[in-house]
Amino acid sequence: MSSPPALSMNYSWPNGPIVHDNEVDSWELKASRRALRNLKTLLAGQPMLDLLRNQIEEADAYYKDIIAKSNGQYKESRIDLQAKGISLAQFMAWWKVWMAELQNPEIKQKVFLDTMVPAHPEHYTLPSYGAGIVETIGEHVARVEIKPCMDPPDFVKAYGDPTYTHLPAIGTLEDGSILFYILQEIRDSEDGCDFRLRLIFPAAAPQVFFDEHAQHLAIEFRSFINTAFEWNQKTT
């Protein structure tokens, strides 16, 4: 019995040039981003929080159970990234301006739509906190407050390399429970800068936390670095 024929498709413009499949993928990605931005603009803030309320409440209970089962033990989710064409100083100049803009109530929603929405499709909205995000963590919708943590616990510091600049913070739930620690690291390289991107989750969390959030950080920081590069090009 012969096997069924394999499906294939070829595209071309009427005047002849071939369109490769990866270009069609890029069109789909562009359209998906446009649709998501439209929906997230229409639902920005409280409407999105209302829409996700039940999922957020379920996630809070799920996360608290994981935190309790972890007995104070944590482990890292990490991915490393090497960027060329942008220095540590250039990235940090953009980062500091961006952080300040996200704290400004008059423009923070626009900054979210312009920078956070394109950075990852699972950045849903900003919570009512001074700083935070509603995003997918461990296949659940997390509402977290992000707080600076300039003197993190020793077990968090132990993950760090003193040759890097550190960006430490914590992510907490509504009741103050710590869902994760953040310890991003950046240093100059010969022709750019190196990143070690890391969240530290309660140890009892399923493996999907550690795998998928490393993927999340890779997607997110690719966008942030591109935005920082473009910002520096405009300001120099």
Coordinates of C-alpha atoms in Angstrom, one line a residue:
M1 CA 0.0 0.0 0.0
S2 CA 1.5 3.3 -1.1
S3 CA 1.8 6.1 1.4
P4 CA -0.3 9.3 0.8
P5 CA 1.5 12.1 -0.9
A6 CA 3.2 14.8 1.3
L7 CA 1.5 18.2 1.3
S8 CA 3.6 21.1 0.1
M9 CA 2.9 24.7 -0.9
N10 CA 4.8 27.2 -3.0
Y11 CA 4.0 30.9 -3.2
S12 CA 5.0 33.6 -5.7
W13 CA 4.0 37.1 -6.7
P14 CA 2.3 37.6 -10.1
N15 CA 5.5 39.0 -11.5
G16 CA 7.5 35.9 -10.6
P17 CA 9.4 36.4 -7.3
I18 CA 9.1 33.4 -5.0
V19 CA 7.8 33.9 -1.5
H20 CA 9.4 31.5 1.0
D21 CA 7.5 29.9 3.8
N22 CA 9.4 31.7 6.5
E23 CA 8.2 35.0 5.0
V24 CA 4.6 33.8 5.2
D25 CA 5.4 33.0 8.9
S26 CA 6.6 36.6 9.4
W27 CA 3.3 37.9 7.9
E28 CA 1.4 35.7 10.3
L29 CA 3.5 37.0 13.2
K30 CA 3.0 40.6 12.2
A31 CA -0.8 40.1 11.9
S32 CA -1.0 38.2 15.2
R33 CA 0.9 41.0 17.0
R34 CA -1.4 43.6 15.4
A35 CA -4.5 41.7 16.6
L36 CA -3.2 41.3 20.1
R37 CA -2.3 44.9 20.4
N38 CA -5.8 45.9 19.3
L39 CA -7.4 43.6 21.8
K40 CA -5.1 44.6 24.7
T41 CA -5.7 48.3 23.9
L42 CA -9.4 47.8 24.0
L43 CA -9.2 45.8 27.3
A44 CA -6.3 47.8 28.9
G45 CA -6.3 47.9 32.7
Q46 CA -9.4 47.0 34.7
P47 CA -11.4 45.4 31.8
M48 CA -8.6 42.9 31.3
L49 CA -8.3 42.3 35.0
D50 CA -12.0 41.7 35.2
L51 CA -11.9 39.3 32.3
L52 CA -9.1 37.3 33.9
R53 CA -10.3 37.5 37.5
N54 CA -11.3 33.9 38.0
Q55 CA -8.1 32.6 36.3
I56 CA -6.0 34.9 38.5
E57 CA -7.7 33.7 41.7
E58 CA -7.2 30.1 40.7
A59 CA -3.6 30.8 39.9
D60 CA -3.0 32.5 43.3
A61 CA -4.3 29.4 45.1
Y62 CA -2.1 27.2 42.9
Y63 CA 1.0 29.2 43.5
K64 CA 0.5 29.4 47.2
D65 CA 0.3 25.6 47.4
I66 CA 3.6 25.3 45.5
I67 CA 5.2 27.9 47.8
A68 CA 4.0 26.0 50.9
K69 CA 5.3 22.6 49.5
S70 CA 8.7 24.1 48.7
N71 CA 9.6 24.7 52.4
G72 CA 11.7 27.8 51.5
Q73 CA 13.7 26.0 48.8
Y74 CA 14.1 27.5 45.3
K75 CA 15.8 26.8 42.0
E76 CA 16.5 28.8 38.9
S77 CA 15.0 29.1 35.5
R78 CA 17.8 30.6 33.3
I79 CA 18.8 31.3 29.7
D80 CA 21.9 33.1 28.5
L81 CA 22.0 35.5 25.6
Q82 CA 24.9 37.2 23.8
A83 CA 24.1 40.5 22.0
K84 CA 26.3 42.3 19.6
G85 CA 26.2 45.9 18.7
I86 CA 24.9 47.2 22.0
S87 CA 27.0 47.9 25.1
L88 CA 26.0 47.5 28.8
A89 CA 26.0 51.3 29.2
Q90 CA 23.6 51.7 26.2
F91 CA 21.2 49.0 27.4
M92 CA 21.2 50.3 31.0
A93 CA 20.6 53.9 29.7
W94 CA 17.4 52.7 28.0
W95 CA 16.4 50.4 30.9
K96 CA 16.5 53.2 33.5
V97 CA 14.4 55.5 31.3
W98 CA 11.9 52.7 30.6
M99 CA 11.6 51.8 34.3
A100 CA 10.9 55.4 35.2
E101 CA 8.3 55.7 32.4
L102 CA 6.5 52.6 33.7
Q103 CA 6.3 54.3 37.1
N104 CA 4.6 57.4 35.6
P105 CA 0.8 57.0 35.9
E106 CA 0.2 59.4 33.1
I107 CA 2.1 57.4 30.4
K108 CA 2.6 53.9 31.9
Q109 CA -0.3 52.4 29.9
K110 CA 1.1 53.7 26.6
V111 CA 4.6 52.5 27.6
F112 CA 3.1 49.0 28.3
L113 CA 1.4 48.9 24.9
D114 CA 4.5 50.2 23.1
T115 CA 7.0 48.0 24.8
M116 CA 5.5 45.2 26.9
V117 CA 2.8 44.0 24.5
P118 CA 5.3 43.5 21.6
A119 CA 7.8 41.9 23.9
H120 CA 5.7 38.8 24.6
P121 CA 2.1 37.7 23.6
E122 CA 1.4 36.6 27.2
H123 CA 1.9 40.0 28.7
Y124 CA -1.8 40.6 29.4
T125 CA -2.0 43.9 31.2
L126 CA -0.6 46.0 34.1
P127 CA -2.1 45.3 37.6
S128 CA -3.0 48.2 39.9
Y129 CA 0.3 48.0 41.7
G130 CA 3.0 50.6 41.3
A131 CA 5.0 48.1 39.3
G132 CA 4.0 44.6 38.1
I133 CA 2.6 42.5 35.3
V134 CA -0.1 40.0 34.5
E135 CA 1.4 37.2 32.5
T136 CA 1.6 33.5 32.1
I137 CA 3.8 31.6 34.6
G138 CA 3.7 27.9 34.9
E139 CA 0.6 27.6 32.6
H140 CA -1.4 29.9 34.9
V141 CA -2.2 33.6 34.7
A142 CA -0.1 35.3 37.3
R143 CA -0.8 38.8 38.7
V144 CA 2.5 39.8 40.4
E145 CA 3.9 42.9 41.9
I146 CA 7.6 43.5 41.0
K147 CA 9.6 45.1 43.8
P148 CA 13.3 46.1 43.8
C149 CA 15.4 43.9 46.1
M150 CA 18.9 45.4 46.3
D151 CA 20.0 43.1 49.1
P152 CA 18.5 39.7 48.1
P153 CA 18.9 36.6 50.3
D154 CA 22.3 34.8 50.2
F155 CA 21.0 31.9 48.3
V156 CA 19.9 34.3 45.5
K157 CA 23.3 36.1 45.5
A158 CA 24.9 32.7 45.2
Y159 CA 23.6 32.3 41.7
G160 CA 25.3 35.6 40.6
D161 CA 28.7 36.2 39.0
P162 CA 30.5 39.3 40.4
T163 CA 31.8 40.1 37.0
Y164 CA 28.2 41.0 35.9
T165 CA 26.0 44.0 36.7
H166 CA 23.0 42.6 38.7
L167 CA 19.3 43.6 38.4
P168 CA 17.7 42.0 41.5
A169 CA 14.0 42.1 42.3
I170 CA 11.2 40.0 43.7
G171 CA 7.8 39.1 42.4
T172 CA 5.0 38.8 45.0
L173 CA 1.4 37.7 45.0
E174 CA -1.5 39.9 46.3
D175 CA -0.9 38.7 49.9
G176 CA 2.9 39.4 49.7
S177 CA 3.9 35.7 49.2
I178 CA 7.1 35.5 47.1
L179 CA 6.5 33.7 43.9
F180 CA 9.9 34.3 42.5
Y181 CA 13.2 36.2 42.8
I182 CA 14.7 37.9 39.8
L183 CA 18.5 38.1 39.3
Q184 CA 19.2 39.3 35.8
E185 CA 22.9 39.8 35.0
I186 CA 24.6 41.9 32.3
R187 CA 28.2 42.6 31.4
D188 CA 30.2 44.0 28.5
S189 CA 31.7 41.7 25.9
E190 CA 34.2 42.3 23.2
D191 CA 31.6 43.5 20.7
G192 CA 28.4 43.8 22.7
C193 CA 27.1 42.5 26.0
D194 CA 26.3 39.2 27.7
F195 CA 23.1 38.5 29.5
R196 CA 22.3 35.8 32.1
L197 CA 18.5 35.9 32.4
R198 CA 17.1 34.3 35.5
L199 CA 14.0 33.8 37.6
I200 CA 14.3 31.7 40.8
F201 CA 11.1 29.8 41.6
P202 CA 9.9 27.7 44.5
A203 CA 11.6 24.3 44.2
A204 CA 8.3 22.3 44.2
A205 CA 7.1 24.0 41.0
P206 CA 6.6 21.7 38.1
Q207 CA 9.3 21.6 35.4
V208 CA 7.2 23.6 33.0
F209 CA 7.9 26.7 35.2
F210 CA 11.6 26.4 34.6
D211 CA 11.4 25.4 30.9
E212 CA 8.8 27.8 29.7
H213 CA 9.9 30.8 31.7
A214 CA 13.4 30.5 30.2
Q215 CA 11.7 30.6 26.8
H216 CA 9.6 33.6 28.0
L217 CA 12.8 35.5 29.0
A218 CA 14.4 34.8 25.7
I219 CA 11.5 36.2 23.7
E220 CA 11.0 39.1 26.0
F221 CA 14.7 40.2 26.2
R222 CA 15.1 39.9 22.4
S223 CA 12.5 42.5 22.1
F224 CA 13.9 44.7 24.9
I225 CA 17.4 44.6 23.4
N226 CA 16.0 45.6 20.0
T227 CA 14.0 48.4 21.6
A228 CA 17.1 49.6 23.5
F229 CA 19.2 49.5 20.4
E230 CA 16.7 51.6 18.4
W231 CA 16.3 54.1 21.4
N232 CA 20.1 54.6 21.5
Q233 CA 20.2 55.1 17.7
K234 CA 17.7 57.9 18.1
T235 CA 19.2 59.6 21.1
T236 CA 22.9 59.7 20.0

